[in-house]
Short mmCIF file of C-alpha atoms and ligand atoms in Angstrom, two decimals:
data_model
loop_
_atom_site.label_atom_id
_atom_site.label_comp_id
_atom_site.label_asym_id
_atom_site.label_seq_id
_atom_site.Cartn_x
_atom_site.Cartn_y
_atom_site.Cartn_z
CA UNK A 200 -14.02 7.02 -61.08
CA UNK A 201 -11.44 3.98 -60.46
CA UNK A 202 -12.50 1.54 -58.32
CA UNK A 203 -9.75 1.15 -56.36
CA UNK A 204 -10.00 5.20 -55.77
CA UNK A 205 -13.85 4.49 -54.96
CA UNK A 206 -12.25 2.44 -52.02
CA UNK A 207 -9.49 4.69 -50.93
CA UNK A 208 -12.51 7.81 -50.92
CA UNK A 209 -15.33 5.33 -49.18
CA UNK A 210 -13.03 4.86 -46.26
CA UNK A 211 -12.42 8.55 -46.07
CA UNK A 212 -15.61 9.35 -46.21
CA UNK A 213 -16.80 6.99 -43.35
CA UNK A 214 -14.31 8.60 -41.32
CA UNK A 215 -15.90 12.23 -41.99
CA UNK A 216 -19.31 10.59 -41.60
CA UNK A 217 -18.04 9.48 -38.23
CA UNK A 218 -16.60 12.63 -37.26
CA UNK A 219 -19.68 14.40 -38.13
CA UNK A 220 -21.97 12.37 -35.93
CA UNK A 221 -19.45 12.59 -32.80
CA UNK A 222 -19.08 16.30 -33.29
CA UNK A 223 -22.55 17.13 -34.63
CA UNK A 224 -22.96 19.36 -31.62
CA UNK A 225 -20.41 21.43 -32.41
CA UNK A 226 -22.08 23.25 -35.27
CA UNK A 227 -24.42 25.99 -35.55
CA UNK A 228 -27.81 24.34 -35.47
CA UNK A 229 -29.22 26.64 -38.31
CA UNK A 230 -26.00 28.15 -40.35
CA UNK A 231 -27.67 31.88 -40.12
CA UNK A 232 -25.97 32.44 -43.77
CA UNK A 233 -27.63 35.41 -45.67
CA UNK A 234 -30.09 34.63 -49.00
CA UNK A 235 -27.96 33.90 -51.92
CA UNK A 236 -24.76 33.53 -49.99
CA UNK A 237 -24.01 30.04 -50.88
CA UNK A 238 -25.20 30.18 -54.75
CA UNK A 239 -23.06 33.29 -55.10
CA UNK A 240 -20.00 30.63 -54.09
CA UNK A 241 -20.68 28.14 -56.90
CA UNK A 242 -19.50 28.93 -60.40
CA UNK A 243 -22.47 29.71 -63.29
CA UNK A 244 -21.02 27.10 -65.44
CA UNK A 245 -20.59 23.20 -64.73
CA UNK A 246 -17.11 21.94 -65.71
CA UNK A 247 -16.41 20.66 -68.60
CA UNK A 248 -13.63 18.49 -67.51
CA UNK A 249 -14.06 16.33 -64.32
CA UNK A 250 -12.51 17.61 -61.29
CA UNK A 251 -10.71 15.67 -58.49
CA UNK A 252 -12.18 14.23 -55.89
CA UNK A 253 -9.86 16.41 -53.26
CA UNK A 254 -11.18 19.96 -55.04
CA UNK A 255 -14.92 18.49 -54.74
CA UNK A 256 -14.57 17.35 -51.19
CA UNK A 257 -12.82 20.76 -50.05
CA UNK A 258 -15.73 22.71 -51.68
CA UNK A 259 -18.32 20.35 -49.73
CA UNK A 260 -16.66 21.17 -46.64
CA UNK A 261 -16.16 24.71 -47.09
CA UNK A 262 -19.22 25.69 -49.46
CA UNK A 263 -22.10 23.14 -48.57
CA UNK A 264 -21.26 21.87 -45.20
CA UNK A 265 -21.31 26.11 -43.65
CA UNK A 266 -24.98 26.28 -45.41
CA UNK A 267 -26.57 23.26 -43.95
CA UNK A 268 -29.26 23.44 -40.93
CA UNK A 269 -28.05 20.22 -38.64
CA UNK A 270 -31.39 18.40 -38.33
CA UNK A 271 -29.31 15.76 -36.29
CA UNK A 272 -28.04 18.09 -33.93
CA UNK A 273 -29.69 17.57 -30.42
CA UNK A 274 -30.55 21.25 -30.18
CA UNK A 275 -32.68 20.93 -32.89
CA UNK A 276 -35.90 21.70 -31.75
CA UNK A 277 -37.87 23.02 -34.52
CA UNK A 278 -40.90 21.68 -36.86
CA UNK A 279 -40.91 17.71 -36.21
CA UNK A 280 -37.24 15.98 -36.45
CA UNK A 281 -36.00 13.88 -39.35
CA UNK A 282 -34.30 11.92 -37.17
CA UNK A 283 -31.64 9.10 -38.24
CA UNK A 284 -29.24 6.76 -36.54
CA UNK A 285 -25.99 4.72 -37.42
CA UNK A 286 -27.72 1.34 -38.88
CA UNK A 287 -30.43 3.57 -40.72
CA UNK A 288 -27.07 5.42 -42.37
CA UNK A 289 -25.57 2.44 -43.21
CA UNK A 290 -28.43 0.94 -44.86
CA UNK A 291 -29.11 3.90 -47.07
CA UNK A 292 -25.00 3.31 -47.74
CA UNK A 293 -25.90 -0.30 -49.04
CA UNK A 294 -28.84 0.89 -50.88
CA UNK A 295 -27.16 3.56 -52.95
CA UNK A 296 -24.16 0.78 -53.46
CA UNK A 297 -26.98 -1.57 -55.15
CA UNK A 298 -29.12 1.37 -56.60
CA UNK A 299 -31.77 -1.11 -57.23
CA UNK A 300 -34.90 0.29 -58.64
CA UNK A 301 -37.75 -1.49 -56.64
CA UNK A 302 -40.90 -1.47 -58.79
CA UNK A 303 -42.00 -4.75 -59.38
CA UNK A 304 -41.11 -7.88 -57.01
CA UNK A 305 -39.25 -9.26 -60.18
CA UNK A 306 -37.10 -6.07 -60.25
CA UNK A 307 -35.82 -6.76 -56.61
CA UNK A 308 -37.96 -9.87 -54.88
CA UNK A 309 -36.10 -9.39 -51.24
CA UNK A 310 -36.84 -5.68 -52.00
CA UNK A 311 -40.64 -6.14 -52.16
CA UNK A 312 -40.79 -9.32 -49.32
CA UNK A 313 -38.62 -7.46 -47.07
CA UNK A 314 -40.79 -4.54 -47.57
CA UNK A 315 -44.07 -6.85 -46.75
CA UNK A 316 -42.22 -8.38 -43.64
CA UNK A 317 -41.15 -5.26 -42.35
CA UNK A 318 -44.46 -3.59 -42.42
CA UNK A 319 -46.11 -6.37 -40.78
CA UNK A 320 -43.73 -6.10 -38.05
CA UNK A 321 -44.50 -2.82 -37.18
CA UNK A 322 -48.26 -3.16 -37.64
CA UNK A 323 -48.27 -5.87 -34.82
CA UNK A 324 -45.95 -3.69 -33.03
CA UNK A 325 -48.31 -0.78 -32.90
CA UNK A 326 -51.21 -2.58 -32.64
CA UNK A 327 -53.00 -1.98 -35.77
CA UNK A 328 -55.36 -4.60 -37.07
CA UNK A 329 -53.05 -7.75 -38.15
CA UNK A 330 -55.62 -7.92 -41.42
CA UNK A 331 -54.33 -4.79 -42.38
CA UNK A 332 -51.33 -4.40 -45.00
CA UNK A 333 -48.92 -1.93 -45.35
CA UNK A 334 -46.82 -0.31 -47.95
CA UNK A 335 -43.87 2.54 -47.89
CA UNK A 336 -43.89 5.86 -49.85
CA UNK A 337 -41.79 8.72 -49.53
CA UNK A 338 -43.63 10.94 -47.60
CA UNK A 339 -46.97 11.11 -45.45
CA UNK A 340 -48.06 13.99 -48.33
CA UNK A 341 -48.18 11.18 -51.04
CA UNK A 342 -49.56 8.59 -48.51
CA UNK A 343 -52.32 10.98 -48.02
CA UNK A 344 -53.11 11.87 -51.38
CA UNK A 345 -52.98 8.36 -52.38
CA UNK A 346 -55.81 7.66 -49.94
CA UNK A 347 -57.81 10.50 -51.01
CA UNK A 348 -57.66 9.42 -54.87
CA UNK A 349 -58.68 5.73 -53.49
CA UNK A 350 -61.16 7.21 -51.56
CA UNK A 351 -62.41 8.85 -54.75
CA UNK A 352 -62.12 5.84 -56.75
CA UNK A 353 -63.76 3.33 -54.61
CA UNK A 354 -66.96 6.11 -54.10
CA UNK A 355 -67.51 6.51 -58.09
CA UNK A 356 -66.44 2.87 -58.74
CA UNK A 357 -63.44 4.08 -60.52
CA UNK A 358 -65.03 6.32 -62.83
CA UNK A 359 -63.02 9.35 -62.63
CA UNK A 360 -60.20 7.23 -63.37
CA UNK A 361 -61.75 6.50 -66.53
CA UNK A 362 -63.88 9.20 -67.75
CA UNK A 363 -62.43 11.95 -65.83
CA UNK A 364 -64.90 14.55 -63.99
CA UNK A 365 -68.41 14.40 -66.06
CA UNK A 366 -71.03 14.68 -63.34
CA UNK A 367 -71.42 17.83 -61.30
CA UNK A 368 -71.35 15.67 -58.22
CA UNK A 369 -69.20 18.14 -55.33
CA UNK A 370 -67.16 15.84 -52.99
CA UNK A 371 -66.57 16.85 -49.42
CA UNK A 372 -63.77 16.00 -47.20
CA UNK A 373 -63.54 16.51 -43.48
CA UNK A 374 -60.40 17.47 -41.47
CA UNK A 375 -59.86 19.46 -37.82
CA UNK A 376 -59.50 23.11 -38.20
CA UNK A 377 -55.82 22.02 -37.28
CA UNK A 378 -55.32 20.09 -40.58
CA UNK A 379 -51.78 19.56 -42.06
CA UNK A 380 -50.99 21.72 -45.33
CA UNK A 381 -50.38 18.49 -47.19
CA UNK A 382 -54.19 17.60 -46.80
CA UNK A 383 -55.10 20.81 -48.81
CA UNK A 384 -52.20 19.79 -51.11
CA UNK A 385 -53.92 16.76 -51.82
CA UNK A 386 -57.64 18.18 -52.48
CA UNK A 387 -55.92 20.55 -54.76
CA UNK A 388 -54.22 17.65 -56.90
CA UNK A 389 -57.24 15.49 -56.38
CA UNK A 390 -59.28 17.33 -58.30
CA UNK A 391 -61.86 18.23 -55.45
CA UNK A 392 -60.77 21.58 -54.77
CA UNK A 393 -59.82 23.14 -51.55
CA UNK A 394 -63.15 24.98 -51.09
CA UNK A 395 -64.36 21.39 -50.38
CA UNK A 396 -62.30 21.11 -47.51
CA UNK A 397 -64.53 21.11 -44.59
CA UNK A 398 -62.73 22.01 -40.97
CA UNK A 399 -64.37 20.61 -38.42
CA UNK A 400 -64.15 22.90 -34.92
CA UNK A 401 -62.03 22.00 -32.10
CA UNK A 402 -62.37 21.29 -28.41
CA UNK A 403 -60.21 22.94 -25.45
CA UNK A 404 -57.53 20.24 -26.54
CA UNK A 405 -57.57 21.14 -30.49
CA UNK A 406 -59.23 17.62 -30.89
CA UNK A 407 -61.95 17.41 -33.32
CA UNK A 408 -65.65 17.62 -32.01
CA UNK A 409 -67.10 14.33 -33.41
CA UNK A 410 -70.76 15.89 -33.13
CA UNK A 411 -69.58 18.94 -35.50
CA UNK A 412 -68.46 16.03 -37.82
CA UNK A 413 -71.64 14.39 -37.98
CA UNK A 414 -73.71 17.56 -38.14
CA UNK A 415 -71.46 19.02 -40.88
CA UNK A 416 -71.90 15.80 -43.19
CA UNK A 417 -75.79 15.43 -42.20
CA UNK A 418 -75.86 19.57 -43.61
CA UNK A 419 -73.91 18.85 -46.63
CA UNK A 420 -75.96 15.46 -47.73
CA UNK A 421 -79.08 17.91 -47.50
CA UNK A 422 -77.38 20.45 -49.31
CA UNK A 423 -76.70 18.09 -52.29
CA UNK A 424 -72.92 17.59 -51.44
CA UNK A 425 -71.31 14.25 -51.80
CA UNK A 426 -69.27 13.33 -47.94
CA UNK A 427 -66.19 11.37 -49.47
CA UNK A 428 -63.31 11.29 -46.54
CA UNK A 429 -62.48 12.30 -43.11
CA UNK A 430 -58.91 12.72 -42.68
CA UNK A 431 -58.31 12.65 -38.38
CA UNK A 432 -55.01 13.30 -37.12
CA UNK A 433 -53.51 11.53 -34.38
CA UNK A 434 -50.88 14.35 -33.76
CA UNK A 435 -51.61 17.64 -35.34
CA UNK A 436 -48.61 19.12 -36.49
CA UNK A 437 -49.44 22.50 -34.46
CA UNK A 438 -49.81 20.71 -31.11
CA UNK A 439 -49.93 17.02 -31.39
CA UNK A 440 -53.57 16.80 -30.52
CA UNK A 441 -55.14 13.60 -31.10
CA UNK A 442 -58.66 13.43 -32.88
CA UNK A 443 -61.31 10.69 -31.34
CA UNK A 444 -60.31 7.95 -33.71
CA UNK A 445 -63.26 5.68 -32.42
CA UNK A 446 -65.89 8.28 -32.77
CA UNK A 447 -64.65 9.60 -36.40
CA UNK A 448 -64.63 5.86 -37.48
CA UNK A 449 -68.08 5.09 -36.28
CA UNK A 450 -69.44 8.24 -37.87
CA UNK A 451 -67.52 7.50 -41.21
CA UNK A 452 -68.58 3.90 -41.05
CA UNK A 453 -72.45 4.36 -40.69
CA UNK A 454 -72.15 7.17 -43.48
CA UNK A 455 -69.71 5.17 -45.87
CA UNK A 456 -67.48 7.62 -45.86
CA UNK A 457 -63.58 7.01 -46.23
CA UNK A 458 -61.45 7.64 -43.18
CA UNK A 459 -57.86 8.26 -43.53
CA UNK A 460 -56.12 8.24 -40.15
CA UNK A 461 -52.94 11.03 -40.19
CA UNK A 462 -50.26 10.17 -37.86
CA UNK A 463 -47.25 11.23 -39.40
CA UNK A 464 -45.41 12.18 -36.54
CA UNK A 465 -46.91 10.73 -33.35
CA UNK A 466 -47.36 7.26 -34.95
CA UNK A 467 -44.30 6.27 -33.77
CA UNK A 468 -45.32 6.54 -30.30
CA UNK A 469 -47.73 3.69 -30.86
CA UNK A 470 -44.87 1.61 -30.66
CA UNK A 471 -45.59 1.97 -26.83
CA UNK A 472 -48.18 -0.33 -25.16
CA UNK A 473 -49.49 2.68 -23.37
CA UNK A 474 -50.20 4.78 -26.36
CA UNK A 475 -52.11 2.15 -28.15
CA UNK A 476 -55.43 3.35 -26.65
CA UNK A 477 -55.58 6.23 -28.89
CA UNK A 478 -56.31 4.11 -31.89
CA UNK A 479 -59.01 2.11 -30.47
CA UNK A 480 -61.88 1.79 -33.26
CA UNK A 481 -59.31 2.12 -36.12
CA UNK A 482 -60.45 -0.88 -37.28
CA UNK A 483 -63.53 0.57 -38.90
CA UNK A 484 -61.30 2.96 -40.38
CA UNK A 485 -59.79 2.67 -44.13
CA UNK A 486 -55.79 3.88 -44.07
CA UNK A 487 -53.37 5.13 -41.71
CA UNK A 488 -50.10 6.73 -42.38
CA UNK A 489 -47.17 7.31 -40.54
CA UNK A 490 -43.18 8.58 -41.19
CA UNK A 491 -40.84 6.41 -39.33
CA UNK A 492 -38.66 9.27 -41.18
CA UNK A 493 -39.82 11.67 -37.97
CA UNK A 494 -39.37 10.08 -34.87
CA UNK A 495 -38.36 6.39 -35.77
CA UNK A 496 -34.32 6.86 -36.49
CA UNK A 497 -34.77 6.31 -40.04
CA UNK A 498 -33.54 8.32 -42.56
CA UNK A 499 -35.57 10.81 -44.68
CA UNK A 500 -37.54 9.53 -46.61
CA UNK A 501 -39.75 6.46 -45.08
CA UNK A 502 -43.31 7.07 -44.78
CA UNK A 503 -45.57 3.44 -44.03
CA UNK A 504 -48.91 3.41 -45.29
CA UNK A 505 -51.41 0.94 -43.77
CA UNK A 506 -55.06 -0.02 -45.49
CA UNK A 507 -57.63 -2.20 -44.27
CA UNK A 508 -58.74 -3.36 -47.97
CA UNK A 509 -55.53 -2.93 -50.52
CA UNK A 510 -57.64 -3.96 -53.17
CA UNK A 511 -58.95 -0.45 -53.58
CA UNK A 512 -55.68 1.27 -53.50
CA UNK A 513 -54.14 -0.91 -55.96
CA UNK A 514 -57.17 -0.73 -58.50
CA UNK A 515 -56.47 3.01 -58.39
CA UNK A 516 -53.07 2.90 -59.13
CA UNK A 517 -52.60 -0.04 -60.89
CA UNK A 518 -52.15 0.11 -65.09
CA UNK A 519 -50.09 -2.71 -66.36
CA UNK A 520 -48.93 -1.88 -69.75
CA UNK A 521 -47.38 -5.43 -71.80
CA UNK A 522 -43.91 -4.27 -70.75
CA UNK A 523 -44.37 -4.83 -67.15
CA UNK A 524 -46.30 -7.43 -67.13
CA UNK A 525 -44.79 -10.70 -65.69
CA UNK A 526 -46.01 -14.83 -65.26
CA UNK A 527 -45.40 -14.04 -61.36
CA UNK A 528 -48.18 -11.23 -60.93
CA UNK A 529 -51.03 -13.19 -59.61
CA UNK A 530 -48.43 -14.46 -56.56
CA UNK A 531 -46.53 -11.61 -55.64
CA UNK A 532 -46.90 -7.97 -54.48
CA UNK A 533 -46.05 -5.25 -57.30
CA UNK A 534 -45.92 -2.23 -55.07
CA UNK A 535 -45.26 0.08 -58.19
CA UNK A 536 -49.20 -0.61 -57.98
CA UNK A 537 -49.54 0.98 -54.48
CA UNK A 538 -48.88 4.34 -55.17
CA UNK A 539 -48.21 7.18 -57.55
CA UNK A 540 -44.67 6.75 -58.58
CA UNK A 541 -43.67 3.56 -60.86
CA UNK A 542 -39.70 3.56 -59.45
CA UNK A 543 -39.37 3.03 -55.88
CA UNK A 544 -36.23 3.00 -53.77
CA UNK A 545 -35.33 0.29 -51.35
CA UNK A 546 -36.61 2.11 -48.17
CA UNK A 547 -37.33 -1.05 -46.30
CA UNK A 548 -33.35 -2.04 -45.94
CA UNK A 549 -33.04 0.61 -43.53
CA UNK A 550 -35.76 -0.35 -41.59
CA UNK A 551 -35.23 -3.60 -41.14
CA UNK A 552 -31.63 -2.65 -40.01
CA UNK A 553 -32.91 -0.21 -37.54
CA UNK A 554 -35.53 -2.67 -35.94
CA UNK A 555 -32.53 -4.98 -35.64
CA UNK A 556 -29.94 -3.23 -34.47
CA UNK A 557 -32.10 -1.44 -31.40
CA UNK A 558 -34.99 -3.85 -31.24
CA UNK A 559 -38.25 -2.51 -30.57
CA UNK A 560 -37.16 -2.66 -26.67
CA UNK A 561 -34.30 -0.31 -27.41
CA UNK A 562 -36.62 1.72 -29.71
CA UNK A 563 -38.98 1.91 -27.24
CA UNK A 564 -36.48 3.16 -24.37
CA UNK A 565 -35.81 5.38 -26.81
CA UNK A 566 -39.24 7.46 -27.41
CA UNK A 567 -39.78 6.69 -23.74
CA UNK A 568 -36.78 9.20 -22.78
CA UNK A 569 -37.81 11.64 -25.33
CA UNK A 570 -41.10 11.53 -23.63
CA UNK A 571 -39.41 11.34 -19.90
CA UNK A 572 -37.32 14.62 -20.87
CA UNK A 573 -40.82 16.41 -22.22
CA UNK A 574 -42.57 15.98 -19.25
CA UNK A 575 -39.65 17.32 -17.06
CA UNK A 576 -39.22 20.35 -19.67
CA UNK A 577 -42.73 20.93 -19.61
CA UNK A 578 -42.21 21.22 -15.60
CA UNK A 579 -39.58 23.89 -15.98
CA UNK A 580 -42.13 25.92 -17.65
CA UNK A 581 -44.98 25.57 -15.68
CA UNK A 582 -42.53 26.18 -13.03
CA UNK A 583 -42.05 29.63 -14.76
CA UNK A 584 -44.56 32.39 -13.42
CA UNK A 585 -44.20 34.42 -16.95
CA UNK A 586 -44.71 31.34 -19.44
CA UNK A 587 -47.51 29.56 -20.13
CA UNK A 588 -48.23 26.05 -21.78
CA UNK A 589 -51.23 26.56 -24.19
CA UNK A 590 -51.93 22.91 -25.42
CA UNK A 591 -51.67 19.13 -23.73
CA UNK A 592 -48.35 17.68 -24.18
CA UNK A 593 -49.62 14.32 -25.60
CA UNK A 594 -46.11 13.20 -26.66
CA UNK A 595 -43.08 15.16 -26.86
CA UNK A 596 -43.88 18.76 -28.04
CA UNK A 597 -44.55 21.94 -25.79
CA UNK A 598 -46.41 24.74 -26.79
CA UNK A 599 -45.87 27.73 -24.57
CA UNK A 600 -45.12 31.67 -24.79
CA UNK A 601 -44.71 34.13 -22.68
CA UNK A 602 -47.99 35.34 -21.34
CA UNK A 603 -47.51 39.28 -20.93
CA UNK A 604 -50.99 39.89 -19.86
CA UNK A 605 -50.35 44.05 -20.10
CA UNK A 606 -49.90 43.51 -23.67
CA UNK A 607 -52.54 42.79 -25.89
CA UNK A 608 -52.23 39.77 -28.31
CA UNK A 609 -50.64 41.64 -31.15
CA UNK A 610 -48.32 42.97 -28.94
CA UNK A 611 -47.45 39.36 -27.03
CA UNK A 612 -47.41 37.91 -30.52
CA UNK A 613 -44.42 40.15 -31.38
CA UNK A 614 -42.63 39.95 -27.84
CA UNK A 615 -42.81 35.75 -28.41
CA UNK A 616 -41.78 36.11 -32.11
CA UNK A 617 -39.20 38.29 -31.51
CA UNK A 618 -38.09 36.02 -28.06
CA UNK A 619 -37.72 33.00 -30.46
CA UNK A 620 -35.72 34.74 -33.26
CA UNK A 621 -33.10 36.20 -30.92
CA UNK A 622 -32.78 32.43 -29.27
CA UNK A 623 -32.45 31.01 -33.00
CA UNK A 624 -30.03 33.71 -34.08
CA UNK A 625 -27.74 32.03 -31.59
CA UNK A 626 -27.11 29.21 -33.37
CA UNK A 627 -27.02 27.19 -30.43
CA UNK A 628 -30.70 25.77 -30.67
CA UNK A 629 -33.52 26.19 -33.52
CA UNK A 630 -37.18 26.48 -32.09
CA UNK A 631 -40.14 27.00 -34.98
CA UNK A 632 -43.71 28.32 -33.74
CA UNK A 633 -47.09 27.73 -34.66
CA UNK A 634 -50.24 29.93 -33.61
CA UNK A 635 -52.98 28.40 -31.13
CA UNK A 636 -56.09 30.29 -31.00
CA UNK A 637 -54.50 33.51 -32.64
CA UNK A 638 -51.55 33.41 -29.83
CA UNK A 639 -48.26 33.05 -31.14
CA UNK A 640 -46.69 29.88 -29.38
CA UNK A 641 -42.94 28.33 -29.28
CA UNK A 642 -42.97 24.68 -30.25
CA UNK A 643 -40.41 23.01 -28.29
CA UNK A 644 -40.05 19.30 -29.74
CA UNK A 645 -37.69 16.72 -28.04
CA UNK A 646 -37.11 13.65 -30.78
CA UNK A 647 -33.69 14.16 -31.54
CA UNK A 648 -31.83 10.57 -31.30
CA UNK A 649 -28.58 11.86 -29.07
CA UNK A 650 -30.39 14.47 -27.04
CA UNK A 651 -30.57 14.71 -23.51
CA UNK A 652 -30.96 16.33 -20.19
CA UNK A 653 -27.99 18.26 -21.05
CA UNK A 654 -29.13 19.73 -24.11
CA UNK A 655 -32.55 20.53 -22.67
CA UNK A 656 -30.60 22.60 -19.70
CA UNK A 657 -28.55 24.68 -22.01
CA UNK A 658 -31.28 25.36 -24.55
CA UNK A 659 -33.65 26.53 -21.06
CA UNK A 660 -31.00 28.64 -19.89
CA UNK A 661 -31.04 30.48 -23.13
CA UNK A 662 -34.21 30.85 -23.26
CA UNK A 663 -34.27 32.59 -19.87
CA UNK A 664 -31.46 34.81 -21.28
CA UNK A 665 -32.91 35.90 -24.20
CA UNK A 666 -36.35 36.63 -22.48
CA UNK A 667 -34.77 39.02 -20.24
CA UNK A 668 -32.97 40.60 -22.98
CA UNK A 669 -36.46 41.03 -24.70
CA UNK A 670 -38.01 42.17 -22.09
CA UNK A 671 -35.87 45.18 -22.12
CA UNK A 672 -36.17 45.79 -25.66
CA UNK A 673 -40.21 45.70 -25.40
CA UNK A 674 -40.46 47.66 -21.74
C1 PLP B 731 -45.53 16.07 -41.05
C2 PLP B 731 -46.51 15.88 -41.01
C3 PLP B 731 -46.83 15.53 -42.67
C4 PLP B 731 -46.41 15.83 -43.78
O1 PLP B 731 -45.11 14.94 -43.66
P1 PLP B 731 -44.24 14.25 -45.19
O2 PLP B 731 -43.91 13.40 -45.17
O3 PLP B 731 -42.89 15.40 -45.27
O4 PLP B 731 -45.18 14.75 -46.46
C5 PLP B 731 -48.35 15.75 -42.53
N1 PLP B 731 -49.45 15.33 -41.61
C6 PLP B 731 -48.68 15.50 -40.40
C7 PLP B 731 -49.55 15.55 -39.16
C8 PLP B 731 -47.27 15.98 -40.06
O5 PLP B 731 -46.92 15.85 -39.01
#
């Protein structure tokens, strides 16, 4: 493509982008396409000759966009959001234009130093101990795997990195029963095995019971296992339950076990001083992860990991072959040594744009708005005689269901599933579900950048309308 055409097309695309952002709520949230409907519209073979940009753009509009789920739609209430914002999108444009690969200080000094500074900014704003150091990863899954590998190497004095698993030692990792699947995956990859994930019972609020943790560790020690790491959740994926960070940190400290705090979604709430009590005691923990790409208006992907003593992480991952050594290695951070991939995107830029554009106060205001919308929604649901909420609303996630007393558990589950599916099928809103104590519950997560009271009201009316229809079907 000629540079002159690039300029013209880029201007056109900016118009498309601005139109999209203005009109995003006119799309169906989920596209309602059938499996293989999109691939069947794509040619079997790639073109041998270049095609015109008009042709490519036309297919983008006609084939791709209608097959997208619109994650930025204000009525996207499913999973956790991956919200974005205008400043973040603009920064992504600049990043992709420069196309820098920021593996070491030398390969982009500004990227490395900006990463250091924005991680410090966010650390301080969240009330994380000022001696901790941060780095950016793609996802929380990667950060948690990195923490687990670091725990393993610290505990064995880097023995497994060097010689592989030679001893018959069996490591144990502890987590609440509501653990995120990324933790199971990390145990698989780290060679520890999912069978050695000990799921600690939770209390009525779905938070880990510290006494049960301590007991499990003691039993494992008696049985010859090697307790390695506890992964606590500050905001579980099911219901945003919060494990008691101080008690868990103290237990880990006394047994010399690594404590990794998974705050992937809810960690953003720590930007609000009123939530910072949730991480009191974290100074005794070892690592912490949260995703600005979920609830902090920063495009996917962007995860920040904080470490009390980064040297353990760096010792685990660093390997500097001759061709990557530079004369400045002693004075600077080479973030390639802080994680799994060598190559790194310039993710700090979008965080910098977001934080400077909103200001911390602007971000806090949006978070408080989401939380207050969630409180109002909780009241709406509680005010309905046939609905119940099954977990505390700690942030902006509400787990609710139609509590059909006459129906047994299985039938009630089918009812709620069918109700949610009928709502989602309209394309007007999108919810997802989880199970709490075996009960199928609908999760309503209110964290979209542009969600307002109006979107809540519309979704509420839709839920009530479909509830009546579902009742008729089940009567
Ligand atoms: C979303 C989530 C993850 C996984 O996040 P990725 O960045 O997609 O890997 C892990 N833990 C919790 C608690 C989450 O909510």
